[in-house]
GROMACS .gro file of C-alpha atoms in nm:
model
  360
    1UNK     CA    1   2.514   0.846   0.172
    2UNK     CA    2   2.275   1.180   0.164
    3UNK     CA    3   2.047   1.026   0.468
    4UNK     CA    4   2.022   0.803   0.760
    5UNK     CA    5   1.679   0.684   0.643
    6UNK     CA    6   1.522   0.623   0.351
    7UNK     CA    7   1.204   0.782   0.545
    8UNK     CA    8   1.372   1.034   0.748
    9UNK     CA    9   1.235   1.345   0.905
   10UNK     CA   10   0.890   1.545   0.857
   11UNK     CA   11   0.560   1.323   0.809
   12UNK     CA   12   0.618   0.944   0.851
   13UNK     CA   13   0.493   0.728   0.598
   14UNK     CA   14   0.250   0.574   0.802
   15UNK     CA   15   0.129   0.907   0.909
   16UNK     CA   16   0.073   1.004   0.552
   17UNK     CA   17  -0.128   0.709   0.500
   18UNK     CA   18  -0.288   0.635   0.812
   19UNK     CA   19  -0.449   1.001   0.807
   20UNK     CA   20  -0.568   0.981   0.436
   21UNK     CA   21  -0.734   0.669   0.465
   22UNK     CA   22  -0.908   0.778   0.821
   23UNK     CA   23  -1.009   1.114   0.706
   24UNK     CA   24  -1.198   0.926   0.479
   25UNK     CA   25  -1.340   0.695   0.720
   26UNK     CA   26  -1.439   1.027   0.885
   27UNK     CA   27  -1.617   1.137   0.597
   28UNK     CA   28  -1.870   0.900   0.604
   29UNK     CA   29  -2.198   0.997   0.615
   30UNK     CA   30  -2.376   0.619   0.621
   31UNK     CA   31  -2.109   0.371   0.714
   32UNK     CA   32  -2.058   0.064   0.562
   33UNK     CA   33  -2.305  -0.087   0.805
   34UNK     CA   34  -2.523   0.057   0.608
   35UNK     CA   35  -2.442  -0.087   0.277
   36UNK     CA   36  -2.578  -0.344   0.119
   37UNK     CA   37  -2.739  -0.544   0.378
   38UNK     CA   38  -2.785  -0.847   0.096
   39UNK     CA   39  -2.382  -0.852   0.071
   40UNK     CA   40  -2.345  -0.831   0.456
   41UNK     CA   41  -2.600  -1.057   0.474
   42UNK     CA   42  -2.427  -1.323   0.278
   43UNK     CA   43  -2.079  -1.227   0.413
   44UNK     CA   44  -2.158  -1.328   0.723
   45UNK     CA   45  -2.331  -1.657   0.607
   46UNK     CA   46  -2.081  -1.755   0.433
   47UNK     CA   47  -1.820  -1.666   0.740
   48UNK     CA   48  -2.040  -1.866   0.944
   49UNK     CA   49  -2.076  -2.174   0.722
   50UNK     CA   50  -1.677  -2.212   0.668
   51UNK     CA   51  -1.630  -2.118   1.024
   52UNK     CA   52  -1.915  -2.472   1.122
   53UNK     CA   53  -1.695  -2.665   0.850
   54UNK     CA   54  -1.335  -2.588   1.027
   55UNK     CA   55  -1.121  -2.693   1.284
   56UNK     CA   56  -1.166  -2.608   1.654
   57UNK     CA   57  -0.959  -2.290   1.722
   58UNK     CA   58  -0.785  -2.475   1.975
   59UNK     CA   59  -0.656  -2.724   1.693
   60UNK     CA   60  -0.486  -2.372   1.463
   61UNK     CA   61  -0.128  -2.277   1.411
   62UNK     CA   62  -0.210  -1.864   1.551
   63UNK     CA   63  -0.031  -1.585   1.344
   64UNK     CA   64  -0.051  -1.186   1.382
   65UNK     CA   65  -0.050  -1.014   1.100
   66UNK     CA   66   0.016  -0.648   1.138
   67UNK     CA   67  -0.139  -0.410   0.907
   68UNK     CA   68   0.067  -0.103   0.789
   69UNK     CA   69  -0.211   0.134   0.936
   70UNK     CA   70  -0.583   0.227   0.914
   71UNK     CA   71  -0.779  -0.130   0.699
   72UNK     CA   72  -0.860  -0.012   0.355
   73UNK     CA   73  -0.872  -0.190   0.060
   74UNK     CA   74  -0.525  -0.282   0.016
   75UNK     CA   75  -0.636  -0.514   0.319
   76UNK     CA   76  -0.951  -0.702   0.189
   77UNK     CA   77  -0.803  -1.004   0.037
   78UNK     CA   78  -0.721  -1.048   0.426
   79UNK     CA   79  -1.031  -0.955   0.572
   80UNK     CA   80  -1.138  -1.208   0.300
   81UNK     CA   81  -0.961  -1.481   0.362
   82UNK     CA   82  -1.087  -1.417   0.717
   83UNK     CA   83  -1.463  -1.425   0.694
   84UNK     CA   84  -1.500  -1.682   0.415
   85UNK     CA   85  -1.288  -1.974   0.662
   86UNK     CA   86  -0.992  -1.966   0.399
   87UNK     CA   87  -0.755  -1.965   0.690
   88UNK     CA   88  -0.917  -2.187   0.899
   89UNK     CA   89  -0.939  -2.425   0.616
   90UNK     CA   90  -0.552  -2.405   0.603
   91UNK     CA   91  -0.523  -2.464   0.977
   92UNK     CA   92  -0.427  -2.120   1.067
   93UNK     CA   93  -0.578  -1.895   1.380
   94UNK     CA   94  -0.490  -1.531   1.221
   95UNK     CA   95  -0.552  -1.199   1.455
   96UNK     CA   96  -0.545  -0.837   1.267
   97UNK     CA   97  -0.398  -0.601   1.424
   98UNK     CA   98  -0.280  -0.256   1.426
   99UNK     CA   99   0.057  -0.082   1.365
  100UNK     CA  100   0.229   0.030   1.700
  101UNK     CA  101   0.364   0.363   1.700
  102UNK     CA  102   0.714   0.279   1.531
  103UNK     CA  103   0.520   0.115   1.275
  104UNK     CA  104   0.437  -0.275   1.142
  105UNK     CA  105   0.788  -0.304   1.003
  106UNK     CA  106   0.956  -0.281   1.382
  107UNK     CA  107   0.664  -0.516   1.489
  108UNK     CA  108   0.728  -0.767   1.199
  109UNK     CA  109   1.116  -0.748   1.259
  110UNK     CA  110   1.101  -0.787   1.627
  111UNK     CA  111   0.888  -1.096   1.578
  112UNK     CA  112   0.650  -0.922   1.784
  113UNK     CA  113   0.406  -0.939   1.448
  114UNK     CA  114   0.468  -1.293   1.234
  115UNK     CA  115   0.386  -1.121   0.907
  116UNK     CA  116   0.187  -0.812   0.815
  117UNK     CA  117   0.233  -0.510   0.529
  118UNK     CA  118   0.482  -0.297   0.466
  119UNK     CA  119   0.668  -0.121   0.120
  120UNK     CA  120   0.986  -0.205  -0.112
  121UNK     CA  121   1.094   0.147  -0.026
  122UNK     CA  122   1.015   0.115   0.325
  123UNK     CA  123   1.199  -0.202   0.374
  124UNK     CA  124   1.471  -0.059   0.152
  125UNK     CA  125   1.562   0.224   0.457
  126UNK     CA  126   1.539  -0.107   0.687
  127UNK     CA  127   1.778  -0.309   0.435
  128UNK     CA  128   2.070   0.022   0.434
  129UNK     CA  129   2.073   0.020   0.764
  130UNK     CA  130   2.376  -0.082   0.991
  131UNK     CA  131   2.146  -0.330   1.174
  132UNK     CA  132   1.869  -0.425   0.937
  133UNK     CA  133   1.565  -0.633   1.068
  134UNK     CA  134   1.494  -0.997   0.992
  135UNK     CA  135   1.247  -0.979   0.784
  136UNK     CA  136   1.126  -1.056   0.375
  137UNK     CA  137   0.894  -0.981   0.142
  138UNK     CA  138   0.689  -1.291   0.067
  139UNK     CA  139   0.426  -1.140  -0.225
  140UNK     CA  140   0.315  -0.833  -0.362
  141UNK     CA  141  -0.025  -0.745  -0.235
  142UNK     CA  142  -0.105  -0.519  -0.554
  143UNK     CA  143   0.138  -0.576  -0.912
  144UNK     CA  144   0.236  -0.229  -0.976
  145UNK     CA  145   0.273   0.108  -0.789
  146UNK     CA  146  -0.091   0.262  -0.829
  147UNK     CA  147   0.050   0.621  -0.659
  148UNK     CA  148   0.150   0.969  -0.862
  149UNK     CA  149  -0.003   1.351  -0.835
  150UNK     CA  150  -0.314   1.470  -0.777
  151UNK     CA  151  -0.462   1.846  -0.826
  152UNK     CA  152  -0.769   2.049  -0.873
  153UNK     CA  153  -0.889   2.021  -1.272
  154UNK     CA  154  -0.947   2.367  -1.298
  155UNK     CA  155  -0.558   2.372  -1.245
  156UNK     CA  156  -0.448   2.254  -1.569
  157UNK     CA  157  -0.169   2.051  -1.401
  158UNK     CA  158  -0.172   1.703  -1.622
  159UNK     CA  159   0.210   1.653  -1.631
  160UNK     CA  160   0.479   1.716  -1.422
  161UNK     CA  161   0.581   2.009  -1.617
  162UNK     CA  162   0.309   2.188  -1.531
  163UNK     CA  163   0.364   2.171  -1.154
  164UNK     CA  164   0.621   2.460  -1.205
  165UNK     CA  165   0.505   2.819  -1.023
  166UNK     CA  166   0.205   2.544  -0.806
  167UNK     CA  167   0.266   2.446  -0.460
  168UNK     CA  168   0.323   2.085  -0.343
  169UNK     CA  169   0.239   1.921  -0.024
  170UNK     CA  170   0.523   1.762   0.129
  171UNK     CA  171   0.565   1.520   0.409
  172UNK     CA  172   0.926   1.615   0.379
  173UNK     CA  173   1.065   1.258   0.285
  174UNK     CA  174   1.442   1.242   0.089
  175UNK     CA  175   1.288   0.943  -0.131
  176UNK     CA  176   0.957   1.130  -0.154
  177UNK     CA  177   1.134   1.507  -0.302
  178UNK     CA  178   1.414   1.305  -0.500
  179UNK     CA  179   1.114   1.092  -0.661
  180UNK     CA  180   0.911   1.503  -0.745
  181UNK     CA  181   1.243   1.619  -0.873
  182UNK     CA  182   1.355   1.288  -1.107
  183UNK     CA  183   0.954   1.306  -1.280
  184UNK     CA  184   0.909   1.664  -1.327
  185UNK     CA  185   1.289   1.693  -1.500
  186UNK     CA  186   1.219   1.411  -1.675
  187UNK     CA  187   0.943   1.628  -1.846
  188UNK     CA  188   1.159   1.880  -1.884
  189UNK     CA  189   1.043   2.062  -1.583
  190UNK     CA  190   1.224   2.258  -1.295
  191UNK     CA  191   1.136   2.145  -0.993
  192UNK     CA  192   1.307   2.495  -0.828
  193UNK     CA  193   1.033   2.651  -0.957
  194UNK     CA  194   0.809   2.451  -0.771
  195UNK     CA  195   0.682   2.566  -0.411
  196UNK     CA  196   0.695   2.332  -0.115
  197UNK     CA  197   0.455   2.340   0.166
  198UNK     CA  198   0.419   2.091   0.455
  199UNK     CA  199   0.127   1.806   0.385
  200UNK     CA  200  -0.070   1.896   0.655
  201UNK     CA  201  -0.417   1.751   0.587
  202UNK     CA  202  -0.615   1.466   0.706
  203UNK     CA  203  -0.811   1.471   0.327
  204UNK     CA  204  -0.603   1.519   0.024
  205UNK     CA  205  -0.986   1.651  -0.126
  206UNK     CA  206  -1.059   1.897   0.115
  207UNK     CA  207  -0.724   2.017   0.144
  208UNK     CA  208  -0.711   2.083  -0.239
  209UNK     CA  209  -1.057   2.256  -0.217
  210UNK     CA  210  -0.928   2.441   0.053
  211UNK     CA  211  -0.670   2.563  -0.155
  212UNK     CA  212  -0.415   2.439   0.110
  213UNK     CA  213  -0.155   2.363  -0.202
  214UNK     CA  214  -0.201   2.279  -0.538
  215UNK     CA  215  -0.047   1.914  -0.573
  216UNK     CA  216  -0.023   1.644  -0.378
  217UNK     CA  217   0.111   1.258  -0.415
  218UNK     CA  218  -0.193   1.051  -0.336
  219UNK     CA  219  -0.294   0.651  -0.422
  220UNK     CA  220  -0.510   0.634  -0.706
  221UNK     CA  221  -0.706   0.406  -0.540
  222UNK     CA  222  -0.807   0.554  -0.248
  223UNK     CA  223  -0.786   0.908  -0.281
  224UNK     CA  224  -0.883   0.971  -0.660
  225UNK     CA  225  -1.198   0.743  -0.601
  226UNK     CA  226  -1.263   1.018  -0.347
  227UNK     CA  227  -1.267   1.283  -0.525
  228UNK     CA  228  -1.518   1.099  -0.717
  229UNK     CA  229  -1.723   0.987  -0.472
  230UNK     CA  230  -1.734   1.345  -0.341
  231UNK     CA  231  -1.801   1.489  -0.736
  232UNK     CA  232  -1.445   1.677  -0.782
  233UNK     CA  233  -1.290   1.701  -1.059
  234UNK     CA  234  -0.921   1.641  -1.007
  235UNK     CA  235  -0.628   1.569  -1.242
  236UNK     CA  236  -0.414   1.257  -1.216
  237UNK     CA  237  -0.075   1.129  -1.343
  238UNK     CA  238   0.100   0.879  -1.219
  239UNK     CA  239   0.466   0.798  -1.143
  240UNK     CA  240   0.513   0.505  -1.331
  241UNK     CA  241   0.387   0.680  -1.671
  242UNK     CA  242   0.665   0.947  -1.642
  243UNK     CA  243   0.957   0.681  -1.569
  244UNK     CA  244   0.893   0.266  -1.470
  245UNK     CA  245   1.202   0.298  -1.202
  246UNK     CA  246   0.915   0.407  -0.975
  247UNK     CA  247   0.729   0.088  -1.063
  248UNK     CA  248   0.798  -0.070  -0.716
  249UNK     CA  249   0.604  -0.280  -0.519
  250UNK     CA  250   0.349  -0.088  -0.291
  251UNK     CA  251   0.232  -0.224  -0.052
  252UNK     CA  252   0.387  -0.611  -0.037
  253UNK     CA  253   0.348  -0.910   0.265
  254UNK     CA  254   0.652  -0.944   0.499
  255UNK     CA  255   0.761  -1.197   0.733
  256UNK     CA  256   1.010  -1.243   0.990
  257UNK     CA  257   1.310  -1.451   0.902
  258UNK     CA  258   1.304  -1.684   1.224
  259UNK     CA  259   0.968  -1.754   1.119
  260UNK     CA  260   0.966  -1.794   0.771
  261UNK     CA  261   1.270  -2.008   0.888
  262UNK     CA  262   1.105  -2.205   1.115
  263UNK     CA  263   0.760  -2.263   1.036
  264UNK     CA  264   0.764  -2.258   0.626
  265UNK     CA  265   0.452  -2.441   0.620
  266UNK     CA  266   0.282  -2.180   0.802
  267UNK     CA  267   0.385  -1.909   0.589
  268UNK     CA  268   0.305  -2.080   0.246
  269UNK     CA  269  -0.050  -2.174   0.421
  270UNK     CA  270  -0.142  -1.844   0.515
  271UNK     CA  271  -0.003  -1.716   0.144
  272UNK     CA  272  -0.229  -1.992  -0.011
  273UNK     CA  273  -0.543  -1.828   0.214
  274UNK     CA  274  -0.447  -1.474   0.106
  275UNK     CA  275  -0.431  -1.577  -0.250
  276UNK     CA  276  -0.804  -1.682  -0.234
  277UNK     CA  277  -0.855  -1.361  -0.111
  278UNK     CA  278  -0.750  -1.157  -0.343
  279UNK     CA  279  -0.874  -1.383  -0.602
  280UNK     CA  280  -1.196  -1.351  -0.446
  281UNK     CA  281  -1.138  -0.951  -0.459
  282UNK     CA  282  -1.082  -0.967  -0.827
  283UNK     CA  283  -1.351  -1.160  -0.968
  284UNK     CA  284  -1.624  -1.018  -0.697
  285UNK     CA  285  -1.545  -0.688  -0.642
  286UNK     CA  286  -1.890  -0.592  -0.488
  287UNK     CA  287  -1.882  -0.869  -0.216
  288UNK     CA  288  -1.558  -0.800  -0.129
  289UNK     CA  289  -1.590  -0.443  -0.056
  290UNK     CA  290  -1.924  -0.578   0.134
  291UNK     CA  291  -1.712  -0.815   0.383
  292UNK     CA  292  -1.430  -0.509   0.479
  293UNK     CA  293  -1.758  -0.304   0.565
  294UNK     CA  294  -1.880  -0.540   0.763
  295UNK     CA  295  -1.537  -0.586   0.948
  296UNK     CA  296  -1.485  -0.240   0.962
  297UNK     CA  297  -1.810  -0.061   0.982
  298UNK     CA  298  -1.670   0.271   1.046
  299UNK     CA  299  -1.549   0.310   0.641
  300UNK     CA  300  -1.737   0.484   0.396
  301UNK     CA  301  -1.905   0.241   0.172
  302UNK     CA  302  -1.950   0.431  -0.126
  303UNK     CA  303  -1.574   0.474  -0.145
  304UNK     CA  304  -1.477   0.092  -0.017
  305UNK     CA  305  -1.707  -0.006  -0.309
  306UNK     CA  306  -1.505   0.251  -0.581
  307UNK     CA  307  -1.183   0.142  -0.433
  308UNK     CA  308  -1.250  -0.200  -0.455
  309UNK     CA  309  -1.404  -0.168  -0.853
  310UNK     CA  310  -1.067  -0.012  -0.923
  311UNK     CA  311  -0.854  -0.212  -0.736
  312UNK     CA  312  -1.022  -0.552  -0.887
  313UNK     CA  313  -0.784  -0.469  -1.221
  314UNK     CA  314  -0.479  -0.390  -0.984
  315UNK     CA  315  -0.427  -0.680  -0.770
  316UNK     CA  316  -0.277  -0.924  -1.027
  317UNK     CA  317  -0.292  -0.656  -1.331
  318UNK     CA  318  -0.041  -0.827  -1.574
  319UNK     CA  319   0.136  -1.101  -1.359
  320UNK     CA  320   0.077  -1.413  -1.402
  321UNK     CA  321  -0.064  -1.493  -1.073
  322UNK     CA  322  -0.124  -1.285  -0.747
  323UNK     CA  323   0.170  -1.254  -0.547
  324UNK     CA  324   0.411  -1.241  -0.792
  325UNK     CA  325   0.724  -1.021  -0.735
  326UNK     CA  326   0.937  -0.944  -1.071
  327UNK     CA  327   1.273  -0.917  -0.970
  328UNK     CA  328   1.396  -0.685  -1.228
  329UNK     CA  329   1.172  -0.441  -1.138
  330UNK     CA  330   1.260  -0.460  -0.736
  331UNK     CA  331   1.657  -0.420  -0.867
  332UNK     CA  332   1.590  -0.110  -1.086
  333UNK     CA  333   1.415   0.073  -0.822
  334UNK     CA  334   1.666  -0.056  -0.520
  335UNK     CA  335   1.983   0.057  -0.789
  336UNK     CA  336   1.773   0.407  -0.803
  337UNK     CA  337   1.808   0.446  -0.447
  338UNK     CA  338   2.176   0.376  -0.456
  339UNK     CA  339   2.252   0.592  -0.747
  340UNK     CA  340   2.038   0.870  -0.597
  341UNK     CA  341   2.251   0.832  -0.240
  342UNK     CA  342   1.941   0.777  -0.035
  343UNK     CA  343   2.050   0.514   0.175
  344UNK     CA  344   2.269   0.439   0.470
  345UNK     CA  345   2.449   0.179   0.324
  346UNK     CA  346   2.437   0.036  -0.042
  347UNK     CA  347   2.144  -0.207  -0.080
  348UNK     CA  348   2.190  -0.606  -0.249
  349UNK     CA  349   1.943  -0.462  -0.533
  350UNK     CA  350   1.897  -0.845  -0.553
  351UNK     CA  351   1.806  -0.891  -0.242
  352UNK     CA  352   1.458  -0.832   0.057
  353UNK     CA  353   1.217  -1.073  -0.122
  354UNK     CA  354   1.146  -1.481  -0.151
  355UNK     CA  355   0.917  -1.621  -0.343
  356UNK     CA  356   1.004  -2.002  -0.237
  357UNK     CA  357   0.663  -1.959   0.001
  358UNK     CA  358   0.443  -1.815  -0.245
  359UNK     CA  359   0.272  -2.138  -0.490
  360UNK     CA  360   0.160  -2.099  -0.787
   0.00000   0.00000   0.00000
């Protein structure tokens, strides 16, 4: 029992990700308002003719669905589902909204959210806990973790190894330094040798040209598309090509218990609309990226639209369907936080998920 949370101390998790995905929003310099129009154009058409083809609102079951922060592309098969009446269709009334302060997890597990996004490892400090919330991941919003280590090219850092005598930019997590430590040793590495300095950066791009640290753990899809977008070359490896115990799922769809419990129609119908969604995302990756511009205008569309071309091979990747949660890999990674003695309590490695709403 090293820690009280999973997620304790320095940076949250959500401010890690909330700030890298709205310094890019920042960066915009023509919003995705100004994409293109033709995809807007036929965005909203198409919301429009499956919103005239739908029930009255008055007639829908209503859900909230909390987002885990800032909408980005882990969020368009939502947004999605949204605009083209695939919710609607399945007779549900579903408001967006944002994470409160204590994050979506609280929100979810309070009931105050039905369902909305959160992480294995996140739920995993929820799960050790004395007095672990109600809630249960329902599907797997993208098959396999997409994060690992970013750094300048120039550098020479392309393994773990090779982060010795560099600085790393820490949000000062216990999962977050045990998960540096495990890769780089793994590569025969020694992580003493490696400098930590606190992530303090709304851009992991800027704050590598700025020579603000050397390394930093970033999504492949969101902030390596940046650095293309912005024409810097950066190195990349990711976790789960060092060691597949980091292979967890990243980001997933939660619901509360009472809920779930109560309603399971409700919860397999808005799965069923989500699926669409993210079907949708994979086979047009273009339009997709078009629709979360026009819901959130304030995102940079030529990085929604490289996020979304990567992300269109990420979504199902290897599964046999969206959604699909392997429960192997859920165990290895929840037996890796035991082992490691970064929970409260020792997790059911068997245990946080159902896939009983999810159809095939």
């Amino acid at each position: 029992m090293a820690s009280n949370s999973v997620l304790s101390g320095g940076v949250s998790r959500r401010s890690f990700l909330r700030g890298s995905v709205a310094a890019s929003a920042a960066l915009a310099l023509a919003g995705c308002g100004q994409a293109s129009q033709s995809g807007s154009s036929d965005a909203a058409a198409s919301s429009d003719s499956s919103s005239a083809s739908s029930s009255s609102s008055s007639d829908l079951a209503k859900i909230s669905f909390v987002l885990d922060y800032t909408p980005n592309t882990n969020h368009t098969g939502i947004y999605v589902a949204q605009a083209k009446g695939y919710f609607a269709d399945e007779g549900l009334d579903v408001e967006i909204v944002q994470p409160p302060e204590d994050g979506a997890d609280a929100l979810i597990g309070a009931g105050g959210a039905q369902m909305g996004v959160s992480y294995q490892d996140v739920m995993a400090n929820s799960f050790s806990s004395d007095q672990p919330m109600p809630y249960t991941a329902v599907a797997a919003i993208i098959q396999h973790n997409t994060s690992g280590i970013m750094s300048r090219a120039a550098d020479g850092i392309t393994r773990p190894k090779l982060m010795e005598d560099h600085t790393y930019a820490t949000w000062d997590q216990p999962v977050e330094q045990a998960t540096i430590k495990d890769v780089v040793e793994a590569d025969g590495g020694d992580y003493s040798k490696i400098s930590l300095v606190p992530y303090n950066v709304d851009d992991e791009v800027s704050g590598l040209k700025a020579n603000m640290f050397d390394t930093v753990w970033v999504y492949e899809g969101w902030a390596v598309q940046n650095a293309k977008v912005q024409n810097y070359d950066v190195n990349y490896f990711s976790f789960i090509s060092i060691d597949d115990v980091f292979d967890y799922y990243t980001p997933v769809i939660a619901a509360n218990d009472d809920f779930a419990k109560e309603n399971p129609d409700q919860v397999k119908s808005f799965l069923r609309a989500v699926k669409k969604g993210y079907e949708f995302c994979v086979e047009n990756p273009s339009d997709a990226a078009d629709i979360l511009c026009d819901a959130v205008p304030e995102l940079d569309s030529d990085l929604v639209h490289a996020s979304q071309d990567y992300l269109k091979d990420q979504y199902i990747a290897d599964a046999s369907a969206w959604g699909v949660i392997d429960g192997s890999r859920w165990a290895k990674f929840y037996q890796w936080l035991n082992d490691q003695g970064l929970v409260q309590n020792q997790l059911d490695v068997n245990k946080g998920y159902d896939l009983s709403y999810l159809e095939a």
